[in-house]
PDB file of C-alpha atoms in Angstrom:
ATOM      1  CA  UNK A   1       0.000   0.000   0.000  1.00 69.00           C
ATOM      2  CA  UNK A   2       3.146   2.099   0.431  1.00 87.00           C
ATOM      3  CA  UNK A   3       5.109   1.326  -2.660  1.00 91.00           C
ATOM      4  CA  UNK A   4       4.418   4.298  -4.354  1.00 88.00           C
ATOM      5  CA  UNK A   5       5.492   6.561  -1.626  1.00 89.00           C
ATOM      6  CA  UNK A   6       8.556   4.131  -1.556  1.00 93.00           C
ATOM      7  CA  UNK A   7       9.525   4.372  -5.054  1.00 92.00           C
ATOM      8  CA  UNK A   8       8.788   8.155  -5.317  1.00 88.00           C
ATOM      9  CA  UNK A   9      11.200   8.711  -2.504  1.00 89.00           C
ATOM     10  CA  UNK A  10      13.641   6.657  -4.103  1.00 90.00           C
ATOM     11  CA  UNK A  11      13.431   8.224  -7.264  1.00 88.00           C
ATOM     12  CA  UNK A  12      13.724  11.694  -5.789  1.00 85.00           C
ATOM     13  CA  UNK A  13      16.780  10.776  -3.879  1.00 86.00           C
ATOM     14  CA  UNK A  14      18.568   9.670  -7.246  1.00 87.00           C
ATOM     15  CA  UNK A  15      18.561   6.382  -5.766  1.00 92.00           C
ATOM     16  CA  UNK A  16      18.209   2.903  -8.015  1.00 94.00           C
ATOM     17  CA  UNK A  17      15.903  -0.219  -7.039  1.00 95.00           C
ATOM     18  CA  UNK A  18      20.201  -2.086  -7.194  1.00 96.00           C
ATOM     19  CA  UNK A  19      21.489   0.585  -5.182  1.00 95.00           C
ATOM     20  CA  UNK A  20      18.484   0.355  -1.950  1.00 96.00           C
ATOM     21  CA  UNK A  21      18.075  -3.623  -2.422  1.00 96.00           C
ATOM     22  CA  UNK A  22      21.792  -4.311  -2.176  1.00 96.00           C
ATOM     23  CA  UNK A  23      21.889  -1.828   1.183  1.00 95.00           C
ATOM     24  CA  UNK A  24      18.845  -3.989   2.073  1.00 96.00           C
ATOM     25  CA  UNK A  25      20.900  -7.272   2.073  1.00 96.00           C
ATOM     26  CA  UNK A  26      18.085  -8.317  -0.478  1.00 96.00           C
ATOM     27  CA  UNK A  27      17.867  -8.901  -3.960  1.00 96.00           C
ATOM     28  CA  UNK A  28      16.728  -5.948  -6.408  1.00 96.00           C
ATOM     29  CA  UNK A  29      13.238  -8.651  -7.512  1.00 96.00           C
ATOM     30  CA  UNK A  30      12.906  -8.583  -3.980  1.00 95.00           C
ATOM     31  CA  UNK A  31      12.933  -4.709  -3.595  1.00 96.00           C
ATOM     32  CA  UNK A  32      10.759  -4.684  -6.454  1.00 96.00           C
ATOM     33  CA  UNK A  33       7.806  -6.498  -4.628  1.00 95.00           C
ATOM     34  CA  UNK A  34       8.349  -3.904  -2.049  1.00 95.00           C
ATOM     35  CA  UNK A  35       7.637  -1.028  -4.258  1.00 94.00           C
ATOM     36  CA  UNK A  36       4.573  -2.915  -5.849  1.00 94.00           C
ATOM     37  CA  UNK A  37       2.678  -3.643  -2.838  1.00 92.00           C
ATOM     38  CA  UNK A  38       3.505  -7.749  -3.165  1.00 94.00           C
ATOM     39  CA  UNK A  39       5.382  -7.488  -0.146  1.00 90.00           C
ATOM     40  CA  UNK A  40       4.218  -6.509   3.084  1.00 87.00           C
ATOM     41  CA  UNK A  41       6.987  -4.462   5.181  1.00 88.00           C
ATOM     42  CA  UNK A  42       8.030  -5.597   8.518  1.00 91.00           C
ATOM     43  CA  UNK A  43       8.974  -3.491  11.037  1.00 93.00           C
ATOM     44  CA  UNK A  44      12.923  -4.059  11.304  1.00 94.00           C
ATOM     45  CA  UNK A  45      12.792  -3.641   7.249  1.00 94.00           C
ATOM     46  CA  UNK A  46      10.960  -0.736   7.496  1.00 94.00           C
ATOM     47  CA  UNK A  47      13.149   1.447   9.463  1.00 95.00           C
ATOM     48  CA  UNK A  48      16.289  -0.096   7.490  1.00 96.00           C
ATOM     49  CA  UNK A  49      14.363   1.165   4.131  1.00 96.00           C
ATOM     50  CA  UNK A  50      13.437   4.536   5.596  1.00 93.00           C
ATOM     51  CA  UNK A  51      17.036   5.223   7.172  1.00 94.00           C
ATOM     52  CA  UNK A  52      18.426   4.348   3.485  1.00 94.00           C
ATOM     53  CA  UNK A  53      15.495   6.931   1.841  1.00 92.00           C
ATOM     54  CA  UNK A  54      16.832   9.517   4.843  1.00 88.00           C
ATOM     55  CA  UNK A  55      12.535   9.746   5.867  1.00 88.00           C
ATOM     56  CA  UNK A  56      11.521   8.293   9.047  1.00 88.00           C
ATOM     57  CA  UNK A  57       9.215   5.352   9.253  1.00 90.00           C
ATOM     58  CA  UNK A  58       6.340   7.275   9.938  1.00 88.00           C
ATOM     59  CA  UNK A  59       6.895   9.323   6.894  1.00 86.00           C
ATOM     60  CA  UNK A  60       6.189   5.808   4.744  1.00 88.00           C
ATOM     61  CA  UNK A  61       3.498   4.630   6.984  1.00 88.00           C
ATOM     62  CA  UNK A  62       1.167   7.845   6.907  1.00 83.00           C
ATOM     63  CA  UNK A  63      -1.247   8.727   4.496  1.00 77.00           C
ATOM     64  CA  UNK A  64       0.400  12.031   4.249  1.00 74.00           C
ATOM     65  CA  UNK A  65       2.721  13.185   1.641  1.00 69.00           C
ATOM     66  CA  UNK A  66       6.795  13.417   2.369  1.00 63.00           C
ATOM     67  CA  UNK A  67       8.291  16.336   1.916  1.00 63.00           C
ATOM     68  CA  UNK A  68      11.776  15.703   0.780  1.00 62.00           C
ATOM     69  CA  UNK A  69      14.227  18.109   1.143  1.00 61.00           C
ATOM     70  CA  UNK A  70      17.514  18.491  -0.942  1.00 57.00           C
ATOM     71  CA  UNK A  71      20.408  19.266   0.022  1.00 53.00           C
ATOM     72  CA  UNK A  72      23.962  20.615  -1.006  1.00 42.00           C
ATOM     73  CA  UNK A  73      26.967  18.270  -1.489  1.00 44.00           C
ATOM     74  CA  UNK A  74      28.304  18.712   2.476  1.00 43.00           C
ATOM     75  CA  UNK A  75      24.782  17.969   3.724  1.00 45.00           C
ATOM     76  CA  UNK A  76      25.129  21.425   5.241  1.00 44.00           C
ATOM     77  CA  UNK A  77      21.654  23.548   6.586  1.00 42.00           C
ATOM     78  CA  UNK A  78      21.087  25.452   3.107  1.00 40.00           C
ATOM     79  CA  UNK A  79      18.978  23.504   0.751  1.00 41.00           C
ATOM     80  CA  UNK A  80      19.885  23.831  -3.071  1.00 40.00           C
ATOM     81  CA  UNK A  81      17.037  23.822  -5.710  1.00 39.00           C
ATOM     82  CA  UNK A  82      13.053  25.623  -4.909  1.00 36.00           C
ATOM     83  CA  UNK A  83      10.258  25.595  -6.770  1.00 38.00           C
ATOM     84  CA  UNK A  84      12.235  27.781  -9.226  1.00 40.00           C
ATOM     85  CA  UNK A  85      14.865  26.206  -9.950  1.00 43.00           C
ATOM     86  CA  UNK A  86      13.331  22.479 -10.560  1.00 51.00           C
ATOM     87  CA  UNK A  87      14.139  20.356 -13.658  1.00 60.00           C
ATOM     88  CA  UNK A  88      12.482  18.572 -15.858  1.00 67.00           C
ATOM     89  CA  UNK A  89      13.205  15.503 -14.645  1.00 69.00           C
ATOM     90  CA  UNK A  90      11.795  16.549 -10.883  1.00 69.00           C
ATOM     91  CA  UNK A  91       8.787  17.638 -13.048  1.00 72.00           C
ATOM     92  CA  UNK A  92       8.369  14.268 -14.025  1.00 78.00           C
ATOM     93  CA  UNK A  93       8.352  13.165 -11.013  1.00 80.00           C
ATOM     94  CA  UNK A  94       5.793  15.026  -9.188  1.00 77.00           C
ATOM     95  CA  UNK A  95       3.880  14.353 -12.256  1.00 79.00           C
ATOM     96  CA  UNK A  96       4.208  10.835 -11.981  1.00 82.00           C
ATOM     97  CA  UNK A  97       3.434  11.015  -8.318  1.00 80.00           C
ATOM     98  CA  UNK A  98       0.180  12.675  -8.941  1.00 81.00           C
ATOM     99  CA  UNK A  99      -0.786  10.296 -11.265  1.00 82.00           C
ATOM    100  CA  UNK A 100       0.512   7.401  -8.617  1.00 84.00           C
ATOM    101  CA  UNK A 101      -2.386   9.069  -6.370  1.00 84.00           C
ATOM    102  CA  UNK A 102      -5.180   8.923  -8.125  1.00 81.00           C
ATOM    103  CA  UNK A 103      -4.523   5.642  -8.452  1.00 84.00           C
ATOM    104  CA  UNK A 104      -4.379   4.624  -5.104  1.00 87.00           C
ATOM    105  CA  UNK A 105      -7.195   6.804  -4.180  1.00 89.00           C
ATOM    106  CA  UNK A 106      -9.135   4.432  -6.503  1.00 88.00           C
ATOM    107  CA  UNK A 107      -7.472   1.609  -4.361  1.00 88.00           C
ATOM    108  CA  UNK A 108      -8.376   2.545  -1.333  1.00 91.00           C
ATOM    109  CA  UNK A 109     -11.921   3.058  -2.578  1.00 93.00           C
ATOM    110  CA  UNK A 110     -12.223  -0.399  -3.601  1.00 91.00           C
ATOM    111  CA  UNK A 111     -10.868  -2.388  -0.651  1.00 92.00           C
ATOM    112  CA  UNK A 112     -13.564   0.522   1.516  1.00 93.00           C
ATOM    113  CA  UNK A 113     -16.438  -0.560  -0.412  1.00 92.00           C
ATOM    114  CA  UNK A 114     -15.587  -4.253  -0.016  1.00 91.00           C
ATOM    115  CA  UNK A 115     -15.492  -4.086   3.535  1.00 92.00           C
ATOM    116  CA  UNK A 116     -18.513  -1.943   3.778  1.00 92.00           C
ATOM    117  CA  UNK A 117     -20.163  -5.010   1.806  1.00 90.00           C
ATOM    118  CA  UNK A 118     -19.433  -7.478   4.137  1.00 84.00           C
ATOM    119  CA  UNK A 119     -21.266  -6.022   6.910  1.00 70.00           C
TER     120      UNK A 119
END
């Protein structure tokens, strides 16, 4: 239910599916299920994954959006890049995310209705 969140973080970090599974200890199919919901997360893995992402665990787990922030080479207080200054391929990215949304919103609609069904 979180693997978009996952895999938009990741992306937005610069950050492959390799790169995070291999400081996993885990395969990159493995990872993979991660990002598209066909694993569930336990909690050890979770705070591994969001110490790699640099989010806390909480970030992943609520239904809230992450705000990510970038920063400069020396990880110092000033962050580089605004709103101004974004690229094309952080465009994309947001773009994608939005998209990403409405699709879970749909989701989450589904597995409501279900369970309002079975009462």
């Amino acid at each position: 239910m979180y693997g978009a969140k996952i895999r938009m973080i990741r992306e937005l970090r610069g950050y492959s599916q390799e790169n995070i599974a291999a400081k996993l200890g885990m395969t990159q199919a493995s990872y993979s299920r991660i990002e598209n919901n066909q694993t569930k997360l336990d909690t050890s893995l979770l705070e591994k994954l969001a110490k790699e992402l640099g989010v806390s665990a909480s970030d992943i787990m609520s239904a809230e959006p992450v705000v990510v922030n970038f920063y400069g080479p020396n990880h110092g207080s000033a962050p580089f890049g605004s709103i101004g200054t974004i690229n094309v391929e952080q465009k994309e990215l947001y773009e994608k995310l939005l998209s990403t949304k409405d699709e879970e919103i749909a989701h989450l609609k589904l597995i409501i209705e279900s369970l309002l069904s079975k009462k």
